Amino acid sequence: MSAAPLVSVVIPVRNEAPNIAPLVAEIEAALAAIPHEIIYVDDGSTDATPEILAGLAVRRLRHKASCGQSAAIMTGVAAAAGTWIATLDGDGQNDPADIPRMLARAEAETAATGGWVMVAGHRVNRKDSWVKRRSSRLANAIRSSLLKDATPDTGCGLKLFPRALFQTMPHFDHMHRFLPALALRAGAVVLSEPVNHRPRLRGASNYGTLDRLAVSIFDLFGVAWLQRRGKRPEIEAP
């Protein structure tokens, strides 16, 4: 880790004890040439997650009670020191080896446009159950139709964006499902990058598919409202 990280890797977790050490090792290997920090946000775990994190060279924050994945991401980004934020799911299905390529693409686009850029992972070969894949395709189709976020896989936990961009967004429960739409609302360029996706090898999901579908319908209309109400003033030169 560096005193001045370029990238802060933010990982929200809840009861993912067996996945933590292997994922940290992968992140360190993938980002060995990039100044970075690793921030784990323990979202009220009841397993050995706190003990595992205490034995690793990572920054760790803990919610006293579970507040959800979006709240954990907010906590991690607020504490981050990096210019860029990379978010990863804590189950090991996202591949940290994709982060350097996403960072290079984001930096190149930023240099070309001079504005904010978000790079969203696109799991082109998902290693999930049929139910998860089917529900995700349905949710993405509905979301894309209503929000026009031009992102084929907003549910992928692997995203890279400027910390400053995230700080301008409205923060609310389940916002992590709408980050591309919120980035577009803020005037950012959103790019999709094909990424590796792996089967879960240890543990079980702590954020249910049906729960996601139930809340997403209400949130979808809320984000659509935010899009309509958002304005970006153009500042005239003096």
PDB file of C-alpha atoms in Angstrom:
ATOM      1  CA  MET A   1       0.000   0.000   0.000  1.00  0.00           C
ATOM      2  CA  SER A   2       1.063   3.574  -0.635  1.00  0.00           C
ATOM      3  CA  ALA A   3       0.743   6.738   1.438  1.00  0.00           C
ATOM      4  CA  ALA A   4      -0.743   8.365  -1.679  1.00  0.00           C
ATOM      5  CA  PRO A   5      -2.785   5.683  -3.448  1.00  0.00           C
ATOM      6  CA  LEU A   6      -3.981   6.186  -6.999  1.00  0.00           C
ATOM      7  CA  VAL A   7      -6.679   3.534  -6.588  1.00  0.00           C
ATOM      8  CA  SER A   8      -8.743   2.690  -3.535  1.00  0.00           C
ATOM      9  CA  VAL A   9     -10.293  -0.767  -3.826  1.00  0.00           C
ATOM     10  CA  VAL A  10     -13.541  -0.740  -1.845  1.00  0.00           C
ATOM     11  CA  ILE A  11     -15.043  -4.116  -0.933  1.00  0.00           C
ATOM     12  CA  PRO A  12     -18.330  -4.392   0.962  1.00  0.00           C
ATOM     13  CA  VAL A  13     -18.711  -7.731   2.742  1.00  0.00           C
ATOM     14  CA  ARG A  14     -21.152  -9.519   4.970  1.00  0.00           C
ATOM     15  CA  ASN A  15     -20.243 -12.997   6.248  1.00  0.00           C
ATOM     16  CA  GLU A  16     -17.547 -13.649   3.635  1.00  0.00           C
ATOM     17  CA  ALA A  17     -14.783 -14.876   5.970  1.00  0.00           C
ATOM     18  CA  PRO A  18     -13.414 -17.698   3.751  1.00  0.00           C
ATOM     19  CA  ASN A  19     -13.182 -15.432   0.696  1.00  0.00           C
ATOM     20  CA  ILE A  20     -11.298 -12.516   2.234  1.00  0.00           C
ATOM     21  CA  ALA A  21      -7.664 -13.671   2.365  1.00  0.00           C
ATOM     22  CA  PRO A  22      -7.650 -15.210  -1.166  1.00  0.00           C
ATOM     23  CA  LEU A  23      -9.173 -12.053  -2.647  1.00  0.00           C
ATOM     24  CA  VAL A  24      -6.721  -9.752  -0.857  1.00  0.00           C
ATOM     25  CA  ALA A  25      -3.813 -11.799  -2.253  1.00  0.00           C
ATOM     26  CA  GLU A  26      -5.252 -11.488  -5.764  1.00  0.00           C
ATOM     27  CA  ILE A  27      -5.721  -7.728  -5.430  1.00  0.00           C
ATOM     28  CA  GLU A  28      -2.160  -7.234  -4.225  1.00  0.00           C
ATOM     29  CA  ALA A  29      -0.818  -9.273  -7.151  1.00  0.00           C
ATOM     30  CA  ALA A  30      -2.988  -7.489  -9.722  1.00  0.00           C
ATOM     31  CA  LEU A  31      -2.152  -3.977  -8.473  1.00  0.00           C
ATOM     32  CA  ALA A  32       1.505  -4.554  -7.580  1.00  0.00           C
ATOM     33  CA  ALA A  33       2.593  -1.850 -10.040  1.00  0.00           C
ATOM     34  CA  ILE A  34      -0.154   0.639  -9.080  1.00  0.00           C
ATOM     35  CA  PRO A  35      -0.183   2.666  -5.835  1.00  0.00           C
ATOM     36  CA  HIS A  36      -3.301   1.451  -4.073  1.00  0.00           C
ATOM     37  CA  GLU A  37      -5.090   0.745  -0.841  1.00  0.00           C
ATOM     38  CA  ILE A  38      -7.617  -1.961   0.030  1.00  0.00           C
ATOM     39  CA  ILE A  39     -10.648  -0.947   2.096  1.00  0.00           C
ATOM     40  CA  TYR A  40     -12.960  -3.619   3.457  1.00  0.00           C
ATOM     41  CA  VAL A  41     -16.285  -2.522   4.883  1.00  0.00           C
ATOM     42  CA  ASP A  42     -17.741  -5.216   7.118  1.00  0.00           C
ATOM     43  CA  ASP A  43     -21.497  -4.777   6.896  1.00  0.00           C
ATOM     44  CA  GLY A  44     -22.393  -6.242  10.287  1.00  0.00           C
ATOM     45  CA  SER A  45     -20.957  -9.733   9.749  1.00  0.00           C
ATOM     46  CA  THR A  46     -21.743 -12.428  12.299  1.00  0.00           C
ATOM     47  CA  ASP A  47     -19.079 -14.912  11.160  1.00  0.00           C
ATOM     48  CA  ALA A  48     -15.279 -14.695  11.461  1.00  0.00           C
ATOM     49  CA  THR A  49     -14.998 -11.785   9.027  1.00  0.00           C
ATOM     50  CA  PRO A  50     -13.779  -9.266  11.687  1.00  0.00           C
ATOM     51  CA  GLU A  51     -11.082 -11.636  12.921  1.00  0.00           C
ATOM     52  CA  ILE A  52      -9.869 -12.433   9.408  1.00  0.00           C
ATOM     53  CA  LEU A  53      -9.692  -8.749   8.470  1.00  0.00           C
ATOM     54  CA  ALA A  54      -7.785  -7.913  11.657  1.00  0.00           C
ATOM     55  CA  GLY A  55      -4.965 -10.203  10.537  1.00  0.00           C
ATOM     56  CA  LEU A  56      -4.536  -8.675   7.082  1.00  0.00           C
ATOM     57  CA  ALA A  57      -2.810  -5.522   5.801  1.00  0.00           C
ATOM     58  CA  VAL A  58      -6.012  -3.774   4.748  1.00  0.00           C
ATOM     59  CA  ARG A  59      -7.998  -0.814   5.980  1.00  0.00           C
ATOM     60  CA  ARG A  60     -11.123  -2.070   7.677  1.00  0.00           C
ATOM     61  CA  LEU A  61     -14.347  -0.405   8.725  1.00  0.00           C
ATOM     62  CA  ARG A  62     -17.325  -2.074  10.321  1.00  0.00           C
ATOM     63  CA  HIS A  63     -21.036  -1.354  10.513  1.00  0.00           C
ATOM     64  CA  LYS A  64     -22.443  -2.266  13.914  1.00  0.00           C
ATOM     65  CA  ALA A  65     -25.490  -3.722  12.148  1.00  0.00           C
ATOM     66  CA  SER A  66     -26.048  -4.597   8.510  1.00  0.00           C
ATOM     67  CA  CYS A  67     -27.056  -1.516   6.492  1.00  0.00           C
ATOM     68  CA  GLY A  68     -26.790  -2.976   3.001  1.00  0.00           C
ATOM     69  CA  GLN A  69     -24.291  -3.007   0.170  1.00  0.00           C
ATOM     70  CA  SER A  70     -24.812   0.595  -0.925  1.00  0.00           C
ATOM     71  CA  ALA A  71     -24.252   1.895   2.603  1.00  0.00           C
ATOM     72  CA  ALA A  72     -21.050  -0.133   2.817  1.00  0.00           C
ATOM     73  CA  ILE A  73     -19.805   1.339  -0.459  1.00  0.00           C
ATOM     74  CA  MET A  74     -20.627   4.851   0.779  1.00  0.00           C
ATOM     75  CA  THR A  75     -18.679   4.199   3.978  1.00  0.00           C
ATOM     76  CA  GLY A  76     -15.689   2.900   2.034  1.00  0.00           C
ATOM     77  CA  VAL A  77     -15.606   5.727  -0.501  1.00  0.00           C
ATOM     78  CA  ALA A  78     -15.927   8.343   2.253  1.00  0.00           C
ATOM     79  CA  ALA A  79     -12.819   6.901   3.922  1.00  0.00           C
ATOM     80  CA  ALA A  80     -10.844   6.378   0.705  1.00  0.00           C
ATOM     81  CA  ALA A  81      -7.723   8.369  -0.176  1.00  0.00           C
ATOM     82  CA  GLY A  82      -7.397   7.330  -3.820  1.00  0.00           C
ATOM     83  CA  THR A  83      -8.211   9.441  -6.862  1.00  0.00           C
ATOM     84  CA  TRP A  84      -9.952   6.428  -8.388  1.00  0.00           C
ATOM     85  CA  ILE A  85     -12.343   4.002  -6.683  1.00  0.00           C
ATOM     86  CA  ALA A  86     -12.579   0.381  -7.779  1.00  0.00           C
ATOM     87  CA  THR A  87     -15.461  -1.570  -6.277  1.00  0.00           C
ATOM     88  CA  LEU A  88     -15.434  -5.359  -6.008  1.00  0.00           C
ATOM     89  CA  ASP A  89     -17.908  -7.868  -4.652  1.00  0.00           C
ATOM     90  CA  GLY A  90     -16.455  -9.729  -1.692  1.00  0.00           C
ATOM     91  CA  ASP A  91     -17.391 -13.227  -2.879  1.00  0.00           C
ATOM     92  CA  GLY A  92     -14.412 -13.658  -5.205  1.00  0.00           C
ATOM     93  CA  GLN A  93     -16.475 -13.803  -8.404  1.00  0.00           C
ATOM     94  CA  ASN A  94     -15.041 -10.519  -9.727  1.00  0.00           C
ATOM     95  CA  ASP A  95     -11.445 -10.783 -10.964  1.00  0.00           C
ATOM     96  CA  PRO A  96      -9.055  -8.082  -9.642  1.00  0.00           C
ATOM     97  CA  ALA A  97      -6.821  -8.703 -12.656  1.00  0.00           C
ATOM     98  CA  ASP A  98      -9.335  -6.662 -14.699  1.00  0.00           C
ATOM     99  CA  ILE A  99      -8.733  -3.481 -12.683  1.00  0.00           C
ATOM    100  CA  PRO A 100      -5.478  -2.313 -14.361  1.00  0.00           C
ATOM    101  CA  ARG A 101      -7.074  -2.567 -17.818  1.00  0.00           C
ATOM    102  CA  MET A 102     -10.141  -0.648 -16.643  1.00  0.00           C
ATOM    103  CA  LEU A 103      -7.923   2.016 -15.078  1.00  0.00           C
ATOM    104  CA  ALA A 104      -5.901   2.416 -18.277  1.00  0.00           C
ATOM    105  CA  ARG A 105      -9.090   2.851 -20.297  1.00  0.00           C
ATOM    106  CA  ALA A 106     -10.512   5.355 -17.815  1.00  0.00           C
ATOM    107  CA  GLU A 107      -7.320   7.410 -17.756  1.00  0.00           C
ATOM    108  CA  ALA A 108      -7.096   7.441 -21.561  1.00  0.00           C
ATOM    109  CA  GLU A 109     -10.723   8.567 -21.890  1.00  0.00           C
ATOM    110  CA  THR A 110     -10.221  11.214 -19.221  1.00  0.00           C
ATOM    111  CA  ALA A 111      -7.185  12.571 -21.053  1.00  0.00           C
ATOM    112  CA  ALA A 112      -9.170  12.679 -24.302  1.00  0.00           C
ATOM    113  CA  THR A 113     -12.335  14.305 -22.949  1.00  0.00           C
ATOM    114  CA  GLY A 114     -11.167  16.159 -19.855  1.00  0.00           C
ATOM    115  CA  GLY A 115     -14.227  14.988 -17.938  1.00  0.00           C
ATOM    116  CA  TRP A 116     -15.282  12.300 -15.505  1.00  0.00           C
ATOM    117  CA  VAL A 117     -15.300   8.695 -16.673  1.00  0.00           C
ATOM    118  CA  MET A 118     -16.821   5.553 -15.184  1.00  0.00           C
ATOM    119  CA  VAL A 119     -15.850   2.124 -16.464  1.00  0.00           C
ATOM    120  CA  ALA A 120     -18.447  -0.532 -15.644  1.00  0.00           C
ATOM    121  CA  GLY A 121     -17.618  -4.215 -15.805  1.00  0.00           C
ATOM    122  CA  HIS A 122     -19.644  -6.387 -18.188  1.00  0.00           C
ATOM    123  CA  ARG A 123     -19.782 -10.084 -17.233  1.00  0.00           C
ATOM    124  CA  VAL A 124     -19.971 -11.564 -20.729  1.00  0.00           C
ATOM    125  CA  ASN A 125     -19.691 -15.155 -19.471  1.00  0.00           C
ATOM    126  CA  ARG A 126     -21.443 -15.242 -16.115  1.00  0.00           C
ATOM    127  CA  LYS A 127     -20.849 -18.124 -13.722  1.00  0.00           C
ATOM    128  CA  ASP A 128     -24.114 -17.806 -11.808  1.00  0.00           C
ATOM    129  CA  SER A 129     -27.257 -19.879 -11.447  1.00  0.00           C
ATOM    130  CA  TRP A 130     -29.925 -19.807 -14.156  1.00  0.00           C
ATOM    131  CA  VAL A 131     -32.232 -17.862 -11.824  1.00  0.00           C
ATOM    132  CA  LYS A 132     -29.632 -15.141 -11.230  1.00  0.00           C
ATOM    133  CA  ARG A 133     -28.754 -14.851 -14.905  1.00  0.00           C
ATOM    134  CA  ARG A 134     -32.389 -14.719 -15.976  1.00  0.00           C
ATOM    135  CA  SER A 135     -33.417 -12.154 -13.356  1.00  0.00           C
ATOM    136  CA  SER A 136     -30.372 -10.042 -14.171  1.00  0.00           C
ATOM    137  CA  ARG A 137     -31.156  -9.995 -17.895  1.00  0.00           C
ATOM    138  CA  LEU A 138     -34.743  -8.959 -17.155  1.00  0.00           C
ATOM    139  CA  ALA A 139     -33.680  -6.240 -14.717  1.00  0.00           C
ATOM    140  CA  ASN A 140     -31.055  -4.885 -17.110  1.00  0.00           C
ATOM    141  CA  ALA A 141     -33.545  -4.754 -19.979  1.00  0.00           C
ATOM    142  CA  ILE A 142     -36.127  -2.857 -17.919  1.00  0.00           C
ATOM    143  CA  ARG A 143     -33.548  -0.516 -16.427  1.00  0.00           C
ATOM    144  CA  SER A 144     -31.941   0.238 -19.784  1.00  0.00           C
ATOM    145  CA  SER A 145     -35.317   0.950 -21.357  1.00  0.00           C
ATOM    146  CA  LEU A 146     -36.371   3.410 -18.665  1.00  0.00           C
ATOM    147  CA  LEU A 147     -33.069   5.031 -17.686  1.00  0.00           C
ATOM    148  CA  LYS A 148     -31.242   4.921 -21.043  1.00  0.00           C
ATOM    149  CA  ASP A 149     -28.006   4.199 -19.190  1.00  0.00           C
ATOM    150  CA  ALA A 150     -26.509   2.335 -22.206  1.00  0.00           C
ATOM    151  CA  THR A 151     -24.936  -0.222 -19.858  1.00  0.00           C
ATOM    152  CA  PRO A 152     -25.488  -3.938 -20.519  1.00  0.00           C
ATOM    153  CA  ASP A 153     -24.619  -5.122 -17.001  1.00  0.00           C
ATOM    154  CA  THR A 154     -25.215  -2.586 -14.255  1.00  0.00           C
ATOM    155  CA  GLY A 155     -25.345  -5.402 -11.683  1.00  0.00           C
ATOM    156  CA  CYS A 156     -21.649  -6.205 -12.024  1.00  0.00           C
ATOM    157  CA  GLY A 157     -19.902  -5.278  -8.773  1.00  0.00           C
ATOM    158  CA  LEU A 158     -16.666  -4.391 -10.571  1.00  0.00           C
ATOM    159  CA  LYS A 159     -16.672  -0.694 -11.433  1.00  0.00           C
ATOM    160  CA  LEU A 160     -14.040   2.021 -11.566  1.00  0.00           C
ATOM    161  CA  PHE A 161     -14.764   5.728 -11.204  1.00  0.00           C
ATOM    162  CA  PRO A 162     -13.304   8.944  -9.745  1.00  0.00           C
ATOM    163  CA  ARG A 163     -13.929   9.437  -6.056  1.00  0.00           C
ATOM    164  CA  ALA A 164     -14.925  13.028  -6.834  1.00  0.00           C
ATOM    165  CA  LEU A 165     -17.679  11.798  -9.168  1.00  0.00           C
ATOM    166  CA  PHE A 166     -19.191   9.563  -6.496  1.00  0.00           C
ATOM    167  CA  GLN A 167     -19.235  12.445  -4.037  1.00  0.00           C
ATOM    168  CA  THR A 168     -21.516  14.457  -6.336  1.00  0.00           C
ATOM    169  CA  MET A 169     -24.132  11.686  -6.575  1.00  0.00           C
ATOM    170  CA  PRO A 170     -27.270  11.458  -4.437  1.00  0.00           C
ATOM    171  CA  HIS A 171     -26.718   8.754  -1.831  1.00  0.00           C
ATOM    172  CA  PHE A 172     -29.529   6.353  -0.988  1.00  0.00           C
ATOM    173  CA  ASP A 173     -30.121   2.700  -0.192  1.00  0.00           C
ATOM    174  CA  HIS A 174     -29.519   0.448  -3.233  1.00  0.00           C
ATOM    175  CA  MET A 175     -27.839   3.234  -5.197  1.00  0.00           C
ATOM    176  CA  HIS A 176     -25.036   0.866  -6.206  1.00  0.00           C
ATOM    177  CA  ARG A 177     -27.426  -0.777  -8.690  1.00  0.00           C
ATOM    178  CA  PHE A 178     -27.786   2.518 -10.564  1.00  0.00           C
ATOM    179  CA  LEU A 179     -24.247   3.903 -10.598  1.00  0.00           C
ATOM    180  CA  PRO A 180     -24.006   4.211 -14.425  1.00  0.00           C
ATOM    181  CA  ALA A 181     -27.292   6.144 -14.610  1.00  0.00           C
ATOM    182  CA  LEU A 182     -26.217   8.383 -11.731  1.00  0.00           C
ATOM    183  CA  ALA A 183     -22.834   8.951 -13.387  1.00  0.00           C
ATOM    184  CA  LEU A 184     -24.538   9.994 -16.625  1.00  0.00           C
ATOM    185  CA  ARG A 185     -26.773  12.334 -14.642  1.00  0.00           C
ATOM    186  CA  ALA A 186     -23.607  13.967 -13.261  1.00  0.00           C
ATOM    187  CA  GLY A 187     -22.238  14.505 -16.775  1.00  0.00           C
ATOM    188  CA  ALA A 188     -19.741  11.637 -16.808  1.00  0.00           C
ATOM    189  CA  VAL A 189     -18.887   9.338 -19.701  1.00  0.00           C
ATOM    190  CA  VAL A 190     -19.826   5.717 -18.957  1.00  0.00           C
ATOM    191  CA  LEU A 191     -17.953   2.889 -20.673  1.00  0.00           C
ATOM    192  CA  SER A 192     -18.563  -0.857 -20.431  1.00  0.00           C
ATOM    193  CA  GLU A 193     -15.587  -3.209 -20.281  1.00  0.00           C
ATOM    194  CA  PRO A 194     -15.818  -7.003 -20.702  1.00  0.00           C
ATOM    195  CA  VAL A 195     -14.532  -8.630 -17.502  1.00  0.00           C
ATOM    196  CA  ASN A 196     -13.894 -12.097 -16.188  1.00  0.00           C
ATOM    197  CA  HIS A 197     -16.510 -13.687 -13.965  1.00  0.00           C
ATOM    198  CA  ARG A 198     -15.889 -16.708 -11.783  1.00  0.00           C
ATOM    199  CA  PRO A 199     -18.037 -19.208  -9.911  1.00  0.00           C
ATOM    200  CA  ARG A 200     -18.426 -18.737  -6.175  1.00  0.00           C
ATOM    201  CA  LEU A 201     -16.080 -21.237  -4.537  1.00  0.00           C
ATOM    202  CA  ARG A 202     -16.775 -20.574  -0.860  1.00  0.00           C
ATOM    203  CA  GLY A 203     -19.722 -19.428   1.218  1.00  0.00           C
ATOM    204  CA  ALA A 204     -23.182 -18.328   0.116  1.00  0.00           C
ATOM    205  CA  SER A 205     -24.730 -15.072  -1.105  1.00  0.00           C
ATOM    206  CA  ASN A 206     -25.915 -12.711   1.620  1.00  0.00           C
ATOM    207  CA  TYR A 207     -27.910 -10.393  -0.626  1.00  0.00           C
ATOM    208  CA  GLY A 208     -30.879 -12.298  -2.095  1.00  0.00           C
ATOM    209  CA  THR A 209     -32.051 -12.253  -5.708  1.00  0.00           C
ATOM    210  CA  LEU A 210     -35.725 -11.800  -4.814  1.00  0.00           C
ATOM    211  CA  ASP A 211     -34.867  -9.002  -2.394  1.00  0.00           C
ATOM    212  CA  ARG A 212     -32.995  -7.194  -5.166  1.00  0.00           C
ATOM    213  CA  LEU A 213     -35.888  -7.516  -7.591  1.00  0.00           C
ATOM    214  CA  ALA A 214     -38.439  -6.285  -5.058  1.00  0.00           C
ATOM    215  CA  VAL A 215     -36.637  -3.074  -4.161  1.00  0.00           C
ATOM    216  CA  SER A 216     -35.335  -2.345  -7.664  1.00  0.00           C
ATOM    217  CA  ILE A 217     -38.807  -1.619  -9.059  1.00  0.00           C
ATOM    218  CA  PHE A 218     -39.370   1.241  -6.627  1.00  0.00           C
ATOM    219  CA  ASP A 219     -35.805   2.520  -6.915  1.00  0.00           C
ATOM    220  CA  LEU A 220     -35.992   2.460 -10.703  1.00  0.00           C
ATOM    221  CA  PHE A 221     -38.747   5.054 -10.778  1.00  0.00           C
ATOM    222  CA  GLY A 222     -36.936   7.114  -8.150  1.00  0.00           C
ATOM    223  CA  VAL A 223     -33.774   7.262 -10.261  1.00  0.00           C
ATOM    224  CA  ALA A 224     -35.831   8.119 -13.346  1.00  0.00           C
ATOM    225  CA  TRP A 225     -37.284  11.033 -11.338  1.00  0.00           C
ATOM    226  CA  LEU A 226     -33.758  12.138 -10.358  1.00  0.00           C
ATOM    227  CA  GLN A 227     -32.722  12.099 -14.010  1.00  0.00           C
ATOM    228  CA  ARG A 228     -35.613  14.332 -15.006  1.00  0.00           C
ATOM    229  CA  ARG A 229     -35.005  16.768 -12.159  1.00  0.00           C
ATOM    230  CA  GLY A 230     -31.224  16.998 -12.511  1.00  0.00           C
ATOM    231  CA  LYS A 231     -29.609  20.043 -14.161  1.00  0.00           C
ATOM    232  CA  ARG A 232     -25.983  20.776 -14.984  1.00  0.00           C
ATOM    233  CA  PRO A 233     -25.350  24.525 -15.332  1.00  0.00           C
ATOM    234  CA  GLU A 234     -22.779  25.652 -17.908  1.00  0.00           C
ATOM    235  CA  ILE A 235     -20.416  28.211 -16.430  1.00  0.00           C
ATOM    236  CA  GLU A 236     -19.577  31.114 -18.706  1.00  0.00           C
ATOM    237  CA  ALA A 237     -15.996  32.294 -18.935  1.00  0.00           C
ATOM    238  CA  PRO A 238     -15.452  35.744 -17.328  1.00  0.00           C
TER     239      PRO A 238
END
